[in-house]
PDB file of C-alpha atoms in Angstrom:
ATOM      1  CA  GLN A   1       9.849  49.440  11.816  1.00  0.00           C
ATOM      2  CA  VAL A   2      10.438  51.965  15.407  1.00  0.00           C
ATOM      3  CA  ARG A   3      12.618  54.280  15.569  1.00  0.00           C
ATOM      4  CA  LEU A   4      14.559  54.921  19.136  1.00  0.00           C
ATOM      5  CA  VAL A   5      16.661  57.649  20.406  1.00  0.00           C
ATOM      6  CA  GLU A   6      18.358  57.616  23.392  1.00  0.00           C
ATOM      7  CA  SER A   7      19.105  60.657  26.054  1.00  0.00           C
ATOM      8  CA  GLY A   8      19.702  61.637  29.393  1.00  0.00           C
ATOM      9  CA  GLY A   9      23.041  60.663  29.675  1.00  0.00           C
ATOM     10  CA  GLY A  10      25.495  62.309  31.925  1.00  0.00           C
ATOM     11  CA  LEU A  11      28.640  62.692  34.502  1.00  0.00           C
ATOM     12  CA  VAL A  12      27.443  61.638  37.876  1.00  0.00           C
ATOM     13  CA  GLN A  13      28.937  60.648  40.946  1.00  0.00           C
ATOM     14  CA  PRO A  14      29.078  57.507  43.238  1.00  0.00           C
ATOM     15  CA  GLY A  15      25.690  57.289  44.745  1.00  0.00           C
ATOM     16  CA  GLY A  16      24.241  59.491  42.363  1.00  0.00           C
ATOM     17  CA  SER A  17      21.189  58.544  40.625  1.00  0.00           C
ATOM     18  CA  LEU A  18      20.299  59.763  36.813  1.00  0.00           C
ATOM     19  CA  ARG A  19      17.130  58.718  34.844  1.00  0.00           C
ATOM     20  CA  LEU A  20      17.937  57.255  30.880  1.00  0.00           C
ATOM     21  CA  SER A  21      14.708  58.285  28.279  1.00  0.00           C
ATOM     22  CA  CYS A  22      13.773  56.207  24.987  1.00  0.00           C
ATOM     23  CA  ALA A  23      11.687  58.049  22.583  1.00  0.00           C
ATOM     24  CA  ALA A  24      10.089  56.551  20.154  1.00  0.00           C
ATOM     25  CA  SER A  25       8.603  57.251  16.894  1.00  0.00           C
ATOM     26  CA  GLY A  26       7.110  55.624  13.421  1.00  0.00           C
ATOM     27  CA  SER A  27       5.372  52.315  14.970  1.00  0.00           C
ATOM     28  CA  THR A  28       2.880  51.482  17.270  1.00  0.00           C
ATOM     29  CA  PHE A  29       4.997  51.921  20.561  1.00  0.00           C
ATOM     30  CA  SER A  30       2.653  49.875  22.490  1.00  0.00           C
ATOM     31  CA  ASN A  31       2.819  46.996  20.419  1.00  0.00           C
ATOM     32  CA  TYR A  32       6.917  45.978  21.505  1.00  0.00           C
ATOM     33  CA  ALA A  33       8.513  45.149  24.453  1.00  0.00           C
ATOM     34  CA  MET A  34      11.488  47.742  25.653  1.00  0.00           C
ATOM     35  CA  GLY A  35      14.550  46.756  26.910  1.00  0.00           C
ATOM     36  CA  TRP A  36      18.153  48.466  28.450  1.00  0.00           C
ATOM     37  CA  PHE A  37      21.365  47.153  27.449  1.00  0.00           C
ATOM     38  CA  ARG A  38      25.083  48.493  28.280  1.00  0.00           C
ATOM     39  CA  GLN A  39      28.474  48.305  26.618  1.00  0.00           C
ATOM     40  CA  ALA A  40      31.743  49.582  28.255  1.00  0.00           C
ATOM     41  CA  PRO A  41      34.594  49.935  26.976  1.00  0.00           C
ATOM     42  CA  GLY A  42      36.364  46.032  26.033  1.00  0.00           C
ATOM     43  CA  LYS A  43      33.795  44.724  27.451  1.00  0.00           C
ATOM     44  CA  ALA A  44      30.581  42.583  25.578  1.00  0.00           C
ATOM     45  CA  ARG A  45      27.394  44.014  25.336  1.00  0.00           C
ATOM     46  CA  GLU A  46      25.516  43.672  28.834  1.00  0.00           C
ATOM     47  CA  PHE A  47      21.598  43.373  29.186  1.00  0.00           C
ATOM     48  CA  VAL A  48      19.975  45.559  31.707  1.00  0.00           C
ATOM     49  CA  GLY A  49      16.846  44.748  31.827  1.00  0.00           C
ATOM     50  CA  VAL A  50      13.447  44.555  29.972  1.00  0.00           C
ATOM     51  CA  ILE A  51       9.566  46.179  30.115  1.00  0.00           C
ATOM     52  CA  ALA A  52       6.764  44.462  28.654  1.00  0.00           C
ATOM     53  CA  TRP A  53       3.937  46.187  26.769  1.00  0.00           C
ATOM     54  CA  SER A  54       2.565  46.847  30.312  1.00  0.00           C
ATOM     55  CA  ASP A  55       3.999  49.305  33.024  1.00  0.00           C
ATOM     56  CA  THR A  56       3.602  46.660  35.561  1.00  0.00           C
ATOM     57  CA  VAL A  57       5.587  43.717  34.425  1.00  0.00           C
ATOM     58  CA  ALA A  58       9.336  44.252  34.250  1.00  0.00           C
ATOM     59  CA  PHE A  59      12.310  42.122  34.037  1.00  0.00           C
ATOM     60  CA  TYR A  60      16.036  42.831  35.170  1.00  0.00           C
ATOM     61  CA  ALA A  61      19.762  41.848  35.508  1.00  0.00           C
ATOM     62  CA  ASN A  62      21.378  40.834  39.018  1.00  0.00           C
ATOM     63  CA  SER A  63      23.298  43.683  38.478  1.00  0.00           C
ATOM     64  CA  ALA A  64      20.017  45.635  38.333  1.00  0.00           C
ATOM     65  CA  LYS A  65      17.782  44.002  41.021  1.00  0.00           C
ATOM     66  CA  GLY A  66      17.285  47.056  43.616  1.00  0.00           C
ATOM     67  CA  ARG A  67      19.205  49.899  41.877  1.00  0.00           C
ATOM     68  CA  PHE A  68      17.545  50.791  38.604  1.00  0.00           C
ATOM     69  CA  THR A  69      13.609  50.546  37.544  1.00  0.00           C
ATOM     70  CA  ILE A  70      12.114  50.464  33.753  1.00  0.00           C
ATOM     71  CA  SER A  71       9.690  52.142  33.103  1.00  0.00           C
ATOM     72  CA  ARG A  72       7.039  53.257  30.211  1.00  0.00           C
ATOM     73  CA  ASP A  73       4.290  55.511  29.228  1.00  0.00           C
ATOM     74  CA  ASN A  74       2.927  54.337  26.003  1.00  0.00           C
ATOM     75  CA  ALA A  75       1.302  58.060  25.538  1.00  0.00           C
ATOM     76  CA  LYS A  76       4.117  59.462  25.482  1.00  0.00           C
ATOM     77  CA  LYS A  77       5.755  56.889  23.396  1.00  0.00           C
ATOM     78  CA  THR A  78       9.003  56.819  25.631  1.00  0.00           C
ATOM     79  CA  ALA A  79      10.399  53.970  27.955  1.00  0.00           C
ATOM     80  CA  TYR A  80      12.754  54.839  30.845  1.00  0.00           C
ATOM     81  CA  LEU A  81      15.631  53.843  32.857  1.00  0.00           C
ATOM     82  CA  GLN A  82      15.952  54.940  36.048  1.00  0.00           C
ATOM     83  CA  MET A  83      19.151  54.605  37.942  1.00  0.00           C
ATOM     84  CA  ASN A  84      20.366  54.769  41.675  1.00  0.00           C
ATOM     85  CA  THR A  85      22.960  54.658  43.360  1.00  0.00           C
ATOM     86  CA  LEU A  86      25.283  54.440  40.779  1.00  0.00           C
ATOM     87  CA  LYS A  87      28.978  52.976  40.921  1.00  0.00           C
ATOM     88  CA  PRO A  88      31.624  53.420  38.759  1.00  0.00           C
ATOM     89  CA  GLU A  89      31.510  49.691  37.331  1.00  0.00           C
ATOM     90  CA  ASP A  90      27.813  51.395  35.712  1.00  0.00           C
ATOM     91  CA  THR A  91      30.007  53.314  33.363  1.00  0.00           C
ATOM     92  CA  ALA A  92      29.085  52.619  30.328  1.00  0.00           C
ATOM     93  CA  VAL A  93      27.292  53.198  26.973  1.00  0.00           C
ATOM     94  CA  TYR A  94      23.438  52.508  27.841  1.00  0.00           C
ATOM     95  CA  TYR A  95      21.032  51.269  24.679  1.00  0.00           C
ATOM     96  CA  CYS A  96      17.523  50.484  24.549  1.00  0.00           C
ATOM     97  CA  ALA A  97      16.047  48.538  22.065  1.00  0.00           C
ATOM     98  CA  ALA A  98      12.489  47.046  20.850  1.00  0.00           C
ATOM     99  CA  ALA A  99      11.619  43.536  20.726  1.00  0.00           C
ATOM    100  CA  ASN A 100       8.438  41.240  19.655  1.00  0.00           C
ATOM    101  CA  ALA A 101       8.891  39.024  22.693  1.00  0.00           C
ATOM    102  CA  TYR A 102       9.121  39.308  26.367  1.00  0.00           C
ATOM    103  CA  PRO A 103      11.267  38.936  28.297  1.00  0.00           C
ATOM    104  CA  VAL A 104      14.201  38.441  26.061  1.00  0.00           C
ATOM    105  CA  GLN A 105      17.898  38.870  27.585  1.00  0.00           C
ATOM    106  CA  ASN A 106      19.633  37.858  24.620  1.00  0.00           C
ATOM    107  CA  ALA A 107      20.630  41.187  22.106  1.00  0.00           C
ATOM    108  CA  SER A 108      19.998  39.078  19.233  1.00  0.00           C
ATOM    109  CA  GLY A 109      15.902  38.905  20.064  1.00  0.00           C
ATOM    110  CA  TYR A 110      16.089  42.675  19.705  1.00  0.00           C
ATOM    111  CA  HIS A 111      15.027  44.378  16.156  1.00  0.00           C
ATOM    112  CA  THR A 112      15.601  48.039  16.853  1.00  0.00           C
ATOM    113  CA  TRP A 113      18.247  50.171  18.220  1.00  0.00           C
ATOM    114  CA  GLY A 114      18.873  53.080  19.463  1.00  0.00           C
ATOM    115  CA  GLN A 115      22.104  54.873  19.040  1.00  0.00           C
ATOM    116  CA  GLY A 116      23.177  55.043  22.541  1.00  0.00           C
ATOM    117  CA  THR A 117      23.662  57.703  25.361  1.00  0.00           C
ATOM    118  CA  GLN A 118      27.111  57.543  27.298  1.00  0.00           C
ATOM    119  CA  VAL A 119      26.943  57.184  31.216  1.00  0.00           C
ATOM    120  CA  THR A 120      29.521  58.088  32.980  1.00  0.00           C
ATOM    121  CA  VAL A 121      29.869  57.580  37.122  1.00  0.00           C
ATOM    122  CA  SER A 122      33.448  59.202  38.416  1.00  0.00           C
ATOM    123  CA  SER A 123      34.196  61.505  41.577  1.00  0.00           C
TER     124      SER A 123
END
């Protein structure tokens, strides 16, 4: 079983950029697809994107296409979410999660979750 810890959240102005990290430990990181989700106050958890076992293949929600990029470094056991041209509606707690299949958009398909990191987009 893998353990996940997110970091890199914070306050950023609209139009700015932020990179989140998801550090893994405890198991073979490269065996899992790594997904990113977000949840804003009063809203359901929302799928952002997922990257496969290889760094070359990823799938994104429509809201993330063109602005967000998921990558991974299996040697460092870390997944990343690069967020550009951020908007106030991107404000949420962001979570990374591990799955055994790809691509999965439903949160129920992920067996391990990080604690989340807060991203606030405001001027």
